[in-house]
């Protein structure tokens, strides 16, 4: 008996269309319904690899690494200046789970900048903050505030070195009044010195030394 040929089952067309619709690998620009657009690599229909995202409403641009649909790895985030219409970088550094995490540089709208460590989108770890008035803080951070050991240097070169808590001087520390040639070593609580010892420090080089000498005990 001749062999009986079974009819070939043809795969439904929608299976093929669905495969073609799935985004995987390197693709050209893909537009969202809200006008956002992404150009780069995909995996299993998610942004994954290198890519550039442009948000329509804000005009902001992210260029860098992606992982399963979220910013993850190294990348930069830029916004458009409302006056010059030119793009300027706001953050350059590491990301994790769509948030700043690791080492990065942040430039704020008023010109202040922070370079250091981040966690879950907040300044945490070691970092250096340059303030608009010329002051510089360098030290430890926690939940976006100075916390731990750090040094604050003022524009007149006076500085505080010691403990911080919730963004304020708190605990043992030393305040160098270099303009007066004096040093205060003591204990602070919420930015207020509670007790300490004042001594002369570089008084001969001070631009405005204290008028009266400290009496010896």
mmCIF file of N, CA and C in Angstrom, residues 11-27 30 42 45:
data_model
loop_
_atom_site.group_PDB
_atom_site.id
_atom_site.type_symbol
_atom_site.label_atom_id
_atom_site.label_comp_id
_atom_site.label_asym_id
_atom_site.label_seq_id
_atom_site.Cartn_x
_atom_site.Cartn_y
_atom_site.Cartn_z
ATOM 1 N N UNK A 11 0.880 27.145 9.676
ATOM 2 C CA UNK A 11 0.841 28.033 10.834
ATOM 3 C C UNK A 11 -0.043 29.229 10.521
ATOM 4 N N UNK A 12 -0.915 29.585 11.451
ATOM 5 C CA UNK A 12 -1.771 30.753 11.205
ATOM 6 C C UNK A 12 -0.932 32.003 10.938
ATOM 7 N N UNK A 13 -1.432 32.849 10.066
ATOM 8 C CA UNK A 13 -0.697 34.045 9.686
ATOM 9 C C UNK A 13 -0.462 34.979 10.865
ATOM 10 N N UNK A 14 -1.381 34.990 11.827
ATOM 11 C CA UNK A 14 -1.220 35.941 12.925
ATOM 12 C C UNK A 14 -0.003 35.603 13.773
ATOM 13 N N UNK A 15 0.420 34.303 13.761
ATOM 14 C CA UNK A 15 1.650 33.936 14.473
ATOM 15 C C UNK A 15 2.851 34.641 13.849
ATOM 16 N N UNK A 16 2.922 34.650 12.546
ATOM 17 C CA UNK A 16 4.037 35.300 11.854
ATOM 18 C C UNK A 16 3.996 36.816 12.053
ATOM 19 N N UNK A 17 2.796 37.380 11.964
ATOM 20 C CA UNK A 17 2.668 38.819 12.173
ATOM 21 C C UNK A 17 3.076 39.210 13.592
ATOM 22 N N UNK A 18 2.721 38.360 14.537
ATOM 23 C CA UNK A 18 3.062 38.657 15.926
ATOM 24 C C UNK A 18 4.570 38.631 16.133
ATOM 25 N N UNK A 19 5.254 37.659 15.501
ATOM 26 C CA UNK A 19 6.719 37.586 15.622
ATOM 27 C C UNK A 19 7.366 38.834 15.044
ATOM 28 N N UNK A 20 6.874 39.284 13.916
ATOM 29 C CA UNK A 20 7.435 40.474 13.290
ATOM 30 C C UNK A 20 7.174 41.729 14.120
ATOM 31 N N UNK A 21 6.082 41.712 14.844
ATOM 32 C CA UNK A 21 5.749 42.882 15.661
ATOM 33 C C UNK A 21 6.589 42.962 16.930
ATOM 34 N N UNK A 22 7.119 41.826 17.359
ATOM 35 C CA UNK A 22 7.939 41.829 18.569
ATOM 36 C C UNK A 22 9.251 42.557 18.310
ATOM 37 N N UNK A 23 9.590 43.456 19.220
ATOM 38 C CA UNK A 23 10.820 44.239 19.060
ATOM 39 C C UNK A 23 11.966 43.490 19.724
ATOM 40 N N UNK A 24 12.996 43.174 18.944
ATOM 41 C CA UNK A 24 14.136 42.424 19.457
ATOM 42 C C UNK A 24 15.354 42.769 18.606
ATOM 43 N N UNK A 25 16.483 43.062 19.284
ATOM 44 C CA UNK A 25 17.679 43.439 18.564
ATOM 45 C C UNK A 25 17.681 44.929 18.245
ATOM 46 N N UNK A 26 18.448 45.309 17.235
ATOM 47 C CA UNK A 26 18.581 46.714 16.865
ATOM 48 C C UNK A 26 17.463 47.102 15.911
ATOM 49 N N UNK A 27 16.731 48.170 16.277
ATOM 50 C CA UNK A 27 15.643 48.643 15.430
ATOM 51 C C UNK A 27 15.772 50.153 15.227
ATOM 52 N N UNK A 30 11.257 54.000 17.254
ATOM 53 C CA UNK A 30 9.909 53.522 17.568
ATOM 54 C C UNK A 30 9.201 54.619 18.342
ATOM 55 N N UNK A 42 16.667 46.338 21.560
ATOM 56 C CA UNK A 42 15.521 45.776 22.283
ATOM 57 C C UNK A 42 15.806 44.319 22.645
ATOM 58 N N UNK A 45 10.768 42.702 23.454
ATOM 59 C CA UNK A 45 9.842 43.833 23.406
ATOM 60 C C UNK A 45 10.138 44.916 24.436
#
